Amino acid sequence: MVLDFTPECGDRVTVFGYNGDFVVKDRNIADDGQWRFRLASAFSGEELDDIGYAKLTYSDGEKVRKVLRQILPASKPWPADLILSPDTGLPKYEIHFDEMRDGTPTVIVIFLAKPETVPSFAGASKRIEFYNRLRQKLLMVSLEAWVQFTTKEERSVLSAAS
Amino acid sequence: MPLADELLGHSRALLSGSPAEIDLRRAVSAAYYALFHLHSSAVAEQVSPDLPVGLRGRTQRALDHGSMVKVARQFSQPGPVPEAIPKDVGFSGPVSQTLANVAAAFADLQSARYSADYDVLDADGKIGPQWAVDCVAKAEDAFRDWRTEGTSEGARVFLAALIIGGLWNKGSQEQVPKNRGSRINP
């Protein structure tokens, strides 16, 4: 699977020579016709300006986000207990980052369960089957990170309901 | 009843009724250890005789969680044999989808267990009933898959790898390049 590499505002990228992820804040085409980017560290907020296209690549989390956007439509049936995003019509998820104990970076994809979903092993098994299918499709992309899938309740909804 | 099965039953029992957060956390931790003991007892059975009586127990204790998760990640992709496995082992593959699912479940659950036991802040907001049920169901699926896969050739190599860890090529001319399989960071 080939990902079109055109970082947009809000995308997370890594920068040659720097540690950690950066978020694209702004971009413009310079006089030489090449893209230049203004970036902010996702962790410290440190800003980098006038960074050339060649120094950037997508972070693993961004790759997962973009690939999911491509493969989710073709990964039906979706578990019935997942919330669908009103914007995309796809199952709604969050992407988080962590490290395993041995330092292996981990991308955690957390799908959101409908608030009325009663936790059940039958429901969980269907989700796990779905997550295994997604994992297989993600193998087509080169990733350094371990990717995990799981489910959570949408806390704000729960709070509002209580 | 084997400890692995008891732990799996315990993890499920902790989720019955209206479990408190501590029950969710303990259920996830028990689910990981259920899978850990399933594999560690299988490793011991494969590499140690049943006499003297204490040998298998000592073999289980020799396993290292960190090494095991690295092996699990290597086996989590169905298809070609992981590069870390030397050719002279004679396993030509493939790693089956079922074995890959078991291995991936081990890696996922170990990570979840660390969250359950140590992630007090839960910044991701994931620690809740759905997450816990997912984790326990994942362990149950892995147990079920292991029943069908546990005697395959791939499973035997997987079990051997769990205890050999990174020492496959010790004393051999064949060395695994240090950076194989990982990106070289600038």
GROMACS .gro file of C-alpha atoms in nm:
model
  348
    1MET     CA    1   0.000   0.000   0.000
    2VAL     CA    2   0.145   0.334  -0.104
    3LEU     CA    3   0.065   0.639   0.102
    4ASP     CA    4   0.056   0.967  -0.083
    5PHE     CA    5   0.301   1.181   0.111
    6THR     CA    6   0.155   1.528   0.127
    7PRO     CA    7   0.159   1.648   0.487
    8GLU     CA    8  -0.135   1.869   0.573
    9CYS     CA    9  -0.202   2.092   0.871
   10GLY     CA   10  -0.267   1.874   1.174
   11ASP     CA   11  -0.072   1.573   1.041
   12ARG     CA   12   0.191   1.423   1.267
   13VAL     CA   13   0.534   1.387   1.114
   14THR     CA   14   0.887   1.304   1.216
   15VAL     CA   15   1.171   1.535   1.122
   16PHE     CA   16   1.516   1.419   1.018
   17GLY     CA   17   1.757   1.503   1.298
   18TYR     CA   18   1.493   1.552   1.567
   19ASN     CA   19   1.336   1.316   1.816
   20GLY     CA   20   0.965   1.262   1.859
   21ASP     CA   21   0.659   1.360   1.661
   22PHE     CA   22   0.581   1.705   1.529
   23VAL     CA   23   0.247   1.845   1.421
   24VAL     CA   24   0.219   2.041   1.097
   25LYS     CA   25   0.099   2.390   1.190
   26ASP     CA   26   0.131   2.563   0.858
   27ARG     CA   27   0.268   2.503   0.511
   28ASN     CA   28   0.340   2.713   0.209
   29ILE     CA   29   0.514   2.693  -0.123
   30ALA     CA   30   0.838   2.887  -0.125
   31ASP     CA   31   0.988   3.083  -0.415
   32ASP     CA   32   1.171   2.771  -0.531
   33GLY     CA   33   0.838   2.595  -0.576
   34GLN     CA   34   0.902   2.357  -0.285
   35TRP     CA   35   0.684   2.301   0.019
   36ARG     CA   36   0.802   2.456   0.347
   37PHE     CA   37   0.647   2.362   0.678
   38ARG     CA   38   0.602   2.517   1.020
   39LEU     CA   39   0.594   2.247   1.285
   40ALA     CA   40   0.542   2.215   1.659
   41SER     CA   41   0.666   1.931   1.876
   42ALA     CA   42   0.376   1.713   1.989
   43PHE     CA   43   0.540   1.685   2.330
   44SER     CA   44   0.721   2.008   2.416
   45GLY     CA   45   0.558   2.253   2.178
   46GLU     CA   46   0.900   2.350   2.041
   47GLU     CA   47   0.849   2.511   1.701
   48LEU     CA   48   1.047   2.454   1.384
   49ASP     CA   49   0.998   2.679   1.085
   50ASP     CA   50   1.090   2.668   0.719
   51ILE     CA   51   1.143   2.292   0.717
   52GLY     CA   52   1.178   2.136   0.374
   53TYR     CA   53   0.964   1.853   0.242
   54ALA     CA   54   1.259   1.614   0.214
   55LYS     CA   55   1.324   1.620   0.589
   56LEU     CA   56   0.978   1.494   0.679
   57THR     CA   57   0.806   1.163   0.693
   58TYR     CA   58   0.480   1.057   0.850
   59SER     CA   59   0.493   0.931   1.205
   60ASP     CA   60   0.374   0.574   1.257
   61GLY     CA   61   0.058   0.707   1.418
   62GLU     CA   62  -0.014   0.923   1.116
   63LYS     CA   63   0.049   0.628   0.883
   64VAL     CA   64  -0.197   0.421   1.085
   65ARG     CA   65  -0.454   0.702   1.076
   66LYS     CA   66  -0.424   0.744   0.699
   67VAL     CA   67  -0.427   0.370   0.629
   68LEU     CA   68  -0.730   0.319   0.853
   69ARG     CA   69  -0.913   0.584   0.652
   70GLN     CA   70  -0.843   0.372   0.343
   71ILE     CA   71  -0.909   0.024   0.478
   72LEU     CA   72  -1.205   0.079   0.711
   73PRO     CA   73  -1.460   0.116   0.430
   74ALA     CA   74  -1.348  -0.221   0.293
   75SER     CA   75  -1.345  -0.389   0.635
   76LYS     CA   76  -1.717  -0.439   0.681
   77PRO     CA   77  -1.897  -0.575   0.868
   78TRP     CA   78  -1.808  -0.332   1.144
   79PRO     CA   79  -1.900  -0.439   1.495
   80ALA     CA   80  -2.248  -0.306   1.560
   81ASP     CA   81  -2.156  -0.162   1.900
   82LEU     CA   82  -1.905   0.093   1.765
   83ILE     CA   83  -1.994   0.461   1.727
   84LEU     CA   84  -1.982   0.587   1.369
   85SER     CA   85  -1.830   0.926   1.304
   86PRO     CA   86  -2.088   1.170   1.167
   87ASP     CA   87  -1.813   1.327   0.952
   88THR     CA   88  -1.680   1.017   0.781
   89GLY     CA   89  -1.945   0.752   0.843
   90LEU     CA   90  -1.662   0.527   0.961
   91PRO     CA   91  -1.617   0.376   1.308
   92LYS     CA   92  -1.493   0.650   1.539
   93TYR     CA   93  -1.151   0.603   1.697
   94GLU     CA   94  -0.874   0.780   1.880
   95ILE     CA   95  -0.503   0.724   1.829
   96HIS     CA   96  -0.274   0.727   2.130
   97PHE     CA   97   0.096   0.667   2.170
   98ASP     CA   98   0.284   0.470   2.428
   99GLU     CA   99   0.597   0.264   2.470
  100MET     CA  100   0.625  -0.097   2.567
  101ARG     CA  101   0.850  -0.175   2.861
  102ASP     CA  102   1.136  -0.254   2.623
  103GLY     CA  103   1.100   0.085   2.456
  104THR     CA  104   0.912  -0.037   2.150
  105PRO     CA  105   0.687   0.246   2.037
  106THR     CA  106   0.321   0.156   2.040
  107VAL     CA  107   0.031   0.308   1.853
  108ILE     CA  108  -0.295   0.236   2.033
  109VAL     CA  109  -0.609   0.263   1.823
  110ILE     CA  110  -0.906   0.294   2.057
  111PHE     CA  111  -1.248   0.257   1.900
  112LEU     CA  112  -1.540   0.411   2.082
  113ALA     CA  113  -1.829   0.193   2.189
  114LYS     CA  114  -2.184   0.320   2.183
  115PRO     CA  115  -2.283   0.439   2.531
  116GLU     CA  116  -2.568   0.191   2.552
  117THR     CA  117  -2.338  -0.104   2.478
  118VAL     CA  118  -2.340  -0.353   2.762
  119PRO     CA  119  -1.993  -0.509   2.788
  120SER     CA  120  -2.014  -0.870   2.674
  121PHE     CA  121  -1.772  -1.139   2.571
  122ALA     CA  122  -1.972  -1.207   2.255
  123GLY     CA  123  -1.942  -0.843   2.154
  124ALA     CA  124  -1.574  -0.835   2.242
  125SER     CA  125  -1.504  -1.146   2.033
  126LYS     CA  126  -1.663  -0.982   1.729
  127ARG     CA  127  -1.451  -0.673   1.786
  128ILE     CA  128  -1.134  -0.879   1.822
  129GLU     CA  129  -1.208  -1.055   1.496
  130PHE     CA  130  -1.253  -0.714   1.334
  131TYR     CA  131  -0.931  -0.584   1.490
  132ASN     CA  132  -0.740  -0.890   1.367
  133ARG     CA  133  -0.862  -0.816   1.014
  134LEU     CA  134  -0.744  -0.456   1.045
  135ARG     CA  135  -0.409  -0.572   1.179
  136GLN     CA  136  -0.354  -0.793   0.877
  137LYS     CA  137  -0.429  -0.506   0.642
  138LEU     CA  138  -0.192  -0.279   0.832
  139LEU     CA  139   0.089  -0.525   0.766
  140MET     CA  140   0.100  -0.382   0.414
  141VAL     CA  141   0.251  -0.064   0.557
  142SER     CA  142   0.602  -0.046   0.697
  143LEU     CA  143   0.575   0.047   1.062
  144GLU     CA  144   0.832   0.058   1.337
  145ALA     CA  145   0.567   0.067   1.607
  146TRP     CA  146   0.355  -0.209   1.750
  147VAL     CA  147  -0.011  -0.139   1.680
  148GLN     CA  148  -0.282  -0.232   1.928
  149PHE     CA  149  -0.656  -0.209   1.891
  150THR     CA  150  -0.899  -0.182   2.174
  151THR     CA  151  -1.231  -0.031   2.273
  152LYS     CA  152  -1.345   0.218   2.532
  153GLU     CA  153  -1.655   0.396   2.643
  154GLU     CA  154  -1.690   0.757   2.536
  155ARG     CA  155  -1.630   0.910   2.879
  156SER     CA  156  -1.790   1.248   2.812
  157VAL     CA  157  -2.112   1.074   2.714
  158LEU     CA  158  -2.100   0.859   3.025
  159SER     CA  159  -2.038   1.162   3.242
  160ALA     CA  160  -2.321   1.350   3.083
  161ALA     CA  161  -2.551   1.057   3.141
  162SER     CA  162  -2.463   1.021   3.506
  163MET     CA  163  -0.683  -2.750   3.703
  164PRO     CA  164  -0.374  -2.592   3.542
  165LEU     CA  165  -0.282  -2.249   3.675
  166ALA     CA  166  -0.333  -2.095   3.330
  167ASP     CA  167  -0.696  -2.210   3.318
  168GLU     CA  168  -0.758  -2.100   3.674
  169LEU     CA  169  -0.624  -1.755   3.599
  170LEU     CA  170  -0.840  -1.729   3.289
  171GLY     CA  171  -1.149  -1.826   3.487
  172HIS     CA  172  -1.049  -1.580   3.758
  173SER     CA  173  -1.016  -1.297   3.508
  174ARG     CA  174  -1.363  -1.366   3.371
  175ALA     CA  175  -1.513  -1.397   3.720
  176LEU     CA  176  -1.374  -1.055   3.812
  177LEU     CA  177  -1.585  -0.900   3.534
  178SER     CA  178  -1.917  -1.043   3.647
  179GLY     CA  179  -2.184  -0.815   3.789
  180SER     CA  180  -2.083  -0.450   3.812
  181PRO     CA  181  -1.707  -0.463   3.848
  182ALA     CA  182  -1.519  -0.178   4.011
  183GLU     CA  183  -1.214  -0.032   3.837
  184ILE     CA  184  -0.983  -0.241   4.053
  185ASP     CA  185  -1.164  -0.553   3.931
  186LEU     CA  186  -1.119  -0.443   3.570
  187ARG     CA  187  -0.749  -0.388   3.626
  188ARG     CA  188  -0.702  -0.719   3.807
  189ALA     CA  189  -0.900  -0.902   3.537
  190VAL     CA  190  -0.669  -0.771   3.266
  191SER     CA  191  -0.361  -0.855   3.467
  192ALA     CA  192  -0.491  -1.208   3.532
  193ALA     CA  193  -0.576  -1.249   3.162
  194TYR     CA  194  -0.215  -1.173   3.070
  195TYR     CA  195  -0.078  -1.409   3.331
  196ALA     CA  196  -0.318  -1.679   3.214
  197LEU     CA  197  -0.166  -1.656   2.868
  198PHE     CA  198   0.184  -1.630   3.013
  199HIS     CA  199   0.135  -1.952   3.210
  200LEU     CA  200  -0.027  -2.125   2.915
  201HIS     CA  201   0.288  -2.062   2.714
  202SER     CA  202   0.541  -2.105   2.992
  203SER     CA  203   0.400  -2.444   3.090
  204ALA     CA  204   0.398  -2.548   2.724
  205VAL     CA  205   0.762  -2.438   2.692
  206ALA     CA  206   0.856  -2.636   3.003
  207GLU     CA  207   0.674  -2.942   2.877
  208GLN     CA  208   0.851  -2.917   2.546
  209VAL     CA  209   1.204  -2.870   2.674
  210SER     CA  210   1.209  -3.048   3.014
  211PRO     CA  211   1.130  -3.405   3.118
  212ASP     CA  212   0.870  -3.457   3.391
  213LEU     CA  213   1.137  -3.601   3.625
  214PRO     CA  214   1.301  -3.476   3.838
  215VAL     CA  215   0.978  -3.320   3.956
  216GLY     CA  216   1.103  -2.966   3.998
  217LEU     CA  217   1.266  -2.930   3.659
  218ARG     CA  218   0.965  -2.805   3.465
  219GLY     CA  219   0.882  -2.549   3.731
  220ARG     CA  220   1.236  -2.415   3.720
  221THR     CA  221   1.218  -2.402   3.341
  222GLN     CA  222   0.904  -2.190   3.362
  223ARG     CA  223   1.074  -1.956   3.604
  224ALA     CA  224   1.362  -1.907   3.360
  225LEU     CA  225   1.134  -1.738   3.108
  226ASP     CA  226   1.167  -1.364   3.075
  227HIS     CA  227   0.865  -1.147   2.997
  228GLY     CA  228   1.071  -0.898   2.794
  229SER     CA  229   1.226  -1.164   2.572
  230MET     CA  230   0.892  -1.336   2.530
  231VAL     CA  231   0.717  -1.027   2.402
  232LYS     CA  232   0.989  -0.968   2.144
  233VAL     CA  233   0.939  -1.321   2.016
  234ALA     CA  234   0.563  -1.275   2.020
  235ARG     CA  235   0.597  -0.966   1.802
  236GLN     CA  236   0.817  -1.159   1.559
  237PHE     CA  237   0.552  -1.429   1.523
  238SER     CA  238   0.258  -1.191   1.503
  239GLN     CA  239   0.265  -1.173   1.123
  240PRO     CA  240   0.134  -1.472   0.930
  241GLY     CA  241   0.351  -1.589   0.644
  242PRO     CA  242   0.726  -1.626   0.619
  243VAL     CA  243   0.933  -1.752   0.911
  244PRO     CA  244   1.065  -1.469   1.132
  245GLU     CA  245   1.417  -1.367   1.034
  246ALA     CA  246   1.545  -1.442   1.382
  247ILE     CA  247   1.485  -1.815   1.336
  248PRO     CA  248   1.797  -1.976   1.184
  249LYS     CA  249   1.750  -2.180   0.870
  250ASP     CA  250   1.915  -2.486   1.024
  251VAL     CA  251   1.619  -2.521   1.257
  252GLY     CA  252   1.443  -2.663   0.954
  253PHE     CA  253   1.117  -2.475   0.992
  254SER     CA  254   1.018  -2.357   0.649
  255GLY     CA  255   0.694  -2.197   0.762
  256PRO     CA  256   0.460  -2.044   0.711
  257VAL     CA  257   0.354  -1.890   1.042
  258SER     CA  258  -0.019  -1.961   1.038
  259GLN     CA  259  -0.282  -1.695   1.089
  260THR     CA  260  -0.390  -1.874   1.407
  261LEU     CA  261  -0.040  -1.875   1.555
  262ALA     CA  262   0.004  -1.511   1.456
  263ASN     CA  263  -0.318  -1.423   1.641
  264VAL     CA  264  -0.197  -1.605   1.954
  265ALA     CA  265   0.138  -1.427   1.940
  266ALA     CA  266  -0.024  -1.087   1.882
  267ALA     CA  267  -0.259  -1.148   2.174
  268PHE     CA  268   0.040  -1.216   2.399
  269ALA     CA  269   0.207  -0.889   2.299
  270ASP     CA  270  -0.116  -0.691   2.333
  271LEU     CA  271  -0.201  -0.839   2.671
  272GLN     CA  272   0.143  -0.783   2.815
  273SER     CA  273   0.115  -0.417   2.724
  274ALA     CA  274  -0.239  -0.406   2.866
  275ARG     CA  275  -0.119  -0.570   3.185
  276TYR     CA  276   0.135  -0.290   3.235
  277SER     CA  277  -0.145  -0.038   3.188
  278ALA     CA  278  -0.365  -0.228   3.431
  279ASP     CA  279  -0.100  -0.252   3.700
  280TYR     CA  280   0.092   0.073   3.661
  281ASP     CA  281  -0.101   0.332   3.459
  282VAL     CA  282  -0.264   0.514   3.748
  283LEU     CA  283  -0.343   0.829   3.552
  284ASP     CA  284  -0.503   0.653   3.253
  285ALA     CA  285  -0.447   0.953   3.030
  286ASP     CA  286  -0.589   0.760   2.732
  287GLY     CA  287  -0.911   0.706   2.924
  288LYS     CA  288  -0.919   0.347   2.807
  289ILE     CA  289  -0.944   0.170   3.141
  290GLY     CA  290  -1.308   0.073   3.154
  291PRO     CA  291  -1.541  -0.225   3.113
  292GLN     CA  292  -1.513  -0.248   2.731
  293TRP     CA  293  -1.133  -0.249   2.743
  294ALA     CA  294  -1.126  -0.512   3.017
  295VAL     CA  295  -1.375  -0.736   2.837
  296ASP     CA  296  -1.175  -0.697   2.515
  297CYS     CA  297  -0.860  -0.808   2.697
  298VAL     CA  298  -1.016  -1.110   2.868
  299ALA     CA  299  -1.192  -1.213   2.546
  300LYS     CA  300  -0.859  -1.182   2.365
  301ALA     CA  301  -0.701  -1.419   2.615
  302GLU     CA  302  -0.992  -1.663   2.577
  303ASP     CA  303  -0.961  -1.651   2.198
  304ALA     CA  304  -0.587  -1.715   2.230
  305PHE     CA  305  -0.652  -2.017   2.452
  306ARG     CA  306  -0.901  -2.151   2.198
  307ASP     CA  307  -0.660  -2.092   1.910
  308TRP     CA  308  -0.375  -2.254   2.102
  309ARG     CA  309  -0.582  -2.573   2.142
  310THR     CA  310  -0.587  -2.611   1.764
  311GLU     CA  311  -0.241  -2.472   1.696
  312GLY     CA  312  -0.034  -2.582   1.997
  313THR     CA  313   0.100  -2.903   1.844
  314SER     CA  314   0.193  -2.760   1.504
  315GLU     CA  315   0.550  -2.729   1.389
  316GLY     CA  316   0.524  -2.352   1.398
  317ALA     CA  317   0.401  -2.364   1.758
  318ARG     CA  318   0.698  -2.581   1.859
  319VAL     CA  319   0.938  -2.329   1.708
  320PHE     CA  320   0.747  -2.046   1.876
  321LEU     CA  321   0.778  -2.218   2.215
  322ALA     CA  322   1.148  -2.280   2.163
  323ALA     CA  323   1.194  -1.916   2.064
  324LEU     CA  324   1.019  -1.802   2.383
  325ILE     CA  325   1.294  -1.951   2.595
  326ILE     CA  326   1.588  -1.908   2.359
  327GLY     CA  327   1.507  -1.541   2.304
  328GLY     CA  328   1.790  -1.369   2.122
  329LEU     CA  329   2.038  -1.654   2.164
  330TRP     CA  330   1.955  -1.855   1.852
  331ASN     CA  331   2.287  -1.772   1.693
  332LYS     CA  332   2.509  -1.793   1.997
  333GLY     CA  333   2.840  -1.944   1.893
  334SER     CA  334   2.730  -1.968   1.533
  335GLN     CA  335   2.876  -1.801   1.229
  336GLU     CA  336   2.531  -1.686   1.127
  337GLN     CA  337   2.452  -1.357   1.294
  338VAL     CA  338   2.135  -1.156   1.273
  339PRO     CA  339   2.224  -0.801   1.166
  340LYS     CA  340   2.172  -0.567   1.457
  341ASN     CA  341   1.941  -0.333   1.272
  342ARG     CA  342   1.739  -0.592   1.085
  343GLY     CA  343   1.371  -0.525   1.115
  344SER     CA  344   1.402  -0.185   1.270
  345ARG     CA  345   1.442   0.158   1.127
  346ILE     CA  346   1.772   0.331   1.171
  347ASN     CA  347   1.688   0.661   1.331
  348PRO     CA  348   1.882   0.965   1.220
   0.00000   0.00000   0.00000
